[in-house]
Amino acid sequence: MLHWKTSESLMRLRPQIRLRANNNTWEQRERAELSKGLIQVENLRPLTEYEFQMKTCALLSGQTHTSTPSFKTSQRCLCSQWSSSVRKTSPGKGPSQQLHVWRTLTEETKHGLRNVTVFWKVFP
C-alpha cells in the first residue's frame, strides 16, 4: 500500500507510480486506488527492496493551461515531475497452509506477570 497526501483536490488528480528493484530499470505499474490517497501495488516479489516514485496528473478536459517550471504538459493532462524516491522492503510470503500453533504459560509471579512461550510446527 502506498499512501499519499496533497493539499489539492483529489477529484482531478490521477496518481501514477513507478518502481524498481535492485537498481533495475524503472517499471511503471498499473495501480488500484482503494480510496482517496491510498494505492495498492500488486505482484511484488517477497522480501525485496523496492524504490518507489510517484507523480500526479490533472486532466485538462480541453482547457488551455500554461506550464510552470514544476509541471509539464502531455496529451490533455498536466503532470508533476516524479517525486523523490522512497525505499521499502516488500513483506514476506505468507504460509500456504494453516499453521499449527500452541502456547504455554508459566505460573503467575508475585507481580502478576506470566511468561508466554509460543510454539509452531515447522512445515515439511
Coordinates of C-alpha atoms in Angstrom, one line a residue:
M1 CA 0.0 0.0 0.0
L2 CA 1.2 3.5 -0.8
H3 CA -0.3 6.4 1.0
W4 CA 0.0 10.0 -0.4
K5 CA -1.2 13.3 0.8
T6 CA -1.9 16.6 -1.1
S7 CA -3.5 19.9 -0.4
E8 CA -5.1 19.9 -3.8
S9 CA -8.5 18.5 -4.6
L10 CA -8.1 14.7 -5.3
M11 CA -11.0 14.8 -7.7
R12 CA -8.9 16.0 -10.6
L13 CA -5.6 14.3 -9.8
R14 CA -4.7 10.9 -11.1
P15 CA -1.6 9.3 -9.4
Q16 CA 1.0 7.4 -11.4
I17 CA 3.6 5.2 -9.8
R18 CA 6.8 3.6 -10.9
L19 CA 9.1 1.2 -9.1
R20 CA 12.3 -0.6 -9.5
A21 CA 14.1 -3.4 -7.6
N22 CA 17.8 -3.9 -7.2
N23 CA 18.6 -0.7 -9.3
N24 CA 17.0 -2.2 -12.4
T25 CA 15.1 0.0 -14.9
W26 CA 12.0 1.8 -13.8
E27 CA 8.7 0.0 -14.3
Q28 CA 5.5 1.9 -14.5
R29 CA 2.7 -0.1 -12.8
E30 CA -1.0 -0.2 -13.0
R31 CA -2.4 0.6 -9.6
A32 CA -5.6 0.0 -7.8
E33 CA -6.7 3.2 -6.0
L34 CA -8.5 1.8 -2.9
S35 CA -9.6 5.2 -1.6
K36 CA -8.5 8.8 -1.8
G37 CA -4.8 8.8 -1.2
L38 CA -4.4 5.1 -0.8
I39 CA -2.9 3.0 -3.6
Q40 CA -2.4 -0.8 -3.7
V41 CA 0.6 -2.1 -5.7
E42 CA 0.3 -5.8 -6.6
N43 CA 2.7 -8.6 -7.8
L44 CA 5.7 -7.6 -5.8
R45 CA 8.4 -10.2 -5.1
P46 CA 8.5 -11.1 -1.4
L47 CA 11.3 -9.7 0.8
T48 CA 12.6 -7.5 -2.0
E49 CA 13.7 -3.8 -1.6
Y50 CA 11.8 -1.6 -3.9
E51 CA 12.3 2.1 -4.8
F52 CA 9.0 3.9 -5.5
Q53 CA 8.3 7.2 -7.1
M54 CA 5.0 8.9 -7.9
K55 CA 3.7 11.8 -9.9
T56 CA 0.2 13.2 -10.3
C57 CA -1.6 14.2 -13.5
A58 CA -4.6 16.5 -13.8
L59 CA -6.9 16.1 -16.7
L60 CA -7.3 19.3 -18.6
S61 CA -10.6 18.4 -20.3
G62 CA -10.0 20.6 -23.2
Q63 CA -8.9 23.7 -21.2
T64 CA -5.8 25.6 -22.1
H65 CA -3.2 25.9 -19.3
T66 CA 0.3 27.3 -19.4
S67 CA 3.1 25.2 -18.0
T68 CA 5.0 26.2 -14.9
P69 CA 8.6 25.1 -14.2
S70 CA 7.4 22.2 -11.9
F71 CA 4.8 20.8 -14.4
K72 CA 4.9 19.6 -17.9
T73 CA 2.0 19.1 -20.4
S74 CA 1.4 15.8 -22.0
Q75 CA -1.6 15.0 -24.2
R76 CA -4.5 16.8 -22.5
C77 CA -3.1 16.4 -19.0
L78 CA -0.8 18.4 -16.8
C79 CA 1.7 16.2 -14.8
S80 CA 4.1 16.9 -12.0
Q81 CA 7.6 15.7 -12.0
W82 CA 8.4 12.4 -10.4
S83 CA 8.7 12.6 -6.6
S84 CA 11.8 11.8 -4.7
S85 CA 12.4 8.1 -4.1
V86 CA 11.1 6.1 -1.2
R87 CA 12.7 2.7 -0.5
K88 CA 10.8 -0.1 1.3
T89 CA 11.1 -3.8 1.5
S90 CA 8.1 -5.9 0.5
P91 CA 6.6 -8.2 3.0
G92 CA 7.5 -11.9 3.1
K93 CA 5.3 -14.6 1.5
G94 CA 2.7 -15.9 3.9
P95 CA 2.2 -19.6 4.6
S96 CA 0.3 -21.6 2.0
Q97 CA -1.4 -23.7 4.7
Q98 CA -2.8 -23.2 8.2
L99 CA -0.2 -23.0 10.9
H100 CA -0.2 -25.4 13.9
V101 CA 0.5 -23.1 16.9
W102 CA 0.2 -23.6 20.6
R103 CA 1.4 -21.8 23.8
T104 CA 2.4 -22.5 27.3
L105 CA 2.1 -20.2 30.3
T106 CA 4.3 -20.2 33.5
E107 CA 2.9 -19.7 37.0
E108 CA 2.0 -16.1 37.8
T109 CA 4.8 -14.2 39.6
K110 CA 4.3 -12.1 42.7
H111 CA 4.0 -9.1 40.4
G112 CA 1.2 -10.7 38.4
L113 CA 3.3 -11.4 35.4
R114 CA 3.5 -14.6 33.4
N115 CA 5.9 -15.8 30.7
V116 CA 4.3 -17.0 27.5
T117 CA 6.1 -19.4 25.1
V118 CA 4.7 -19.8 21.6
F119 CA 5.4 -23.0 19.6
W120 CA 4.6 -23.8 16.0
K121 CA 5.1 -26.9 13.9
V122 CA 7.6 -26.5 11.1
F123 CA 6.2 -27.2 7.5
P124 CA 7.7 -30.3 5.8

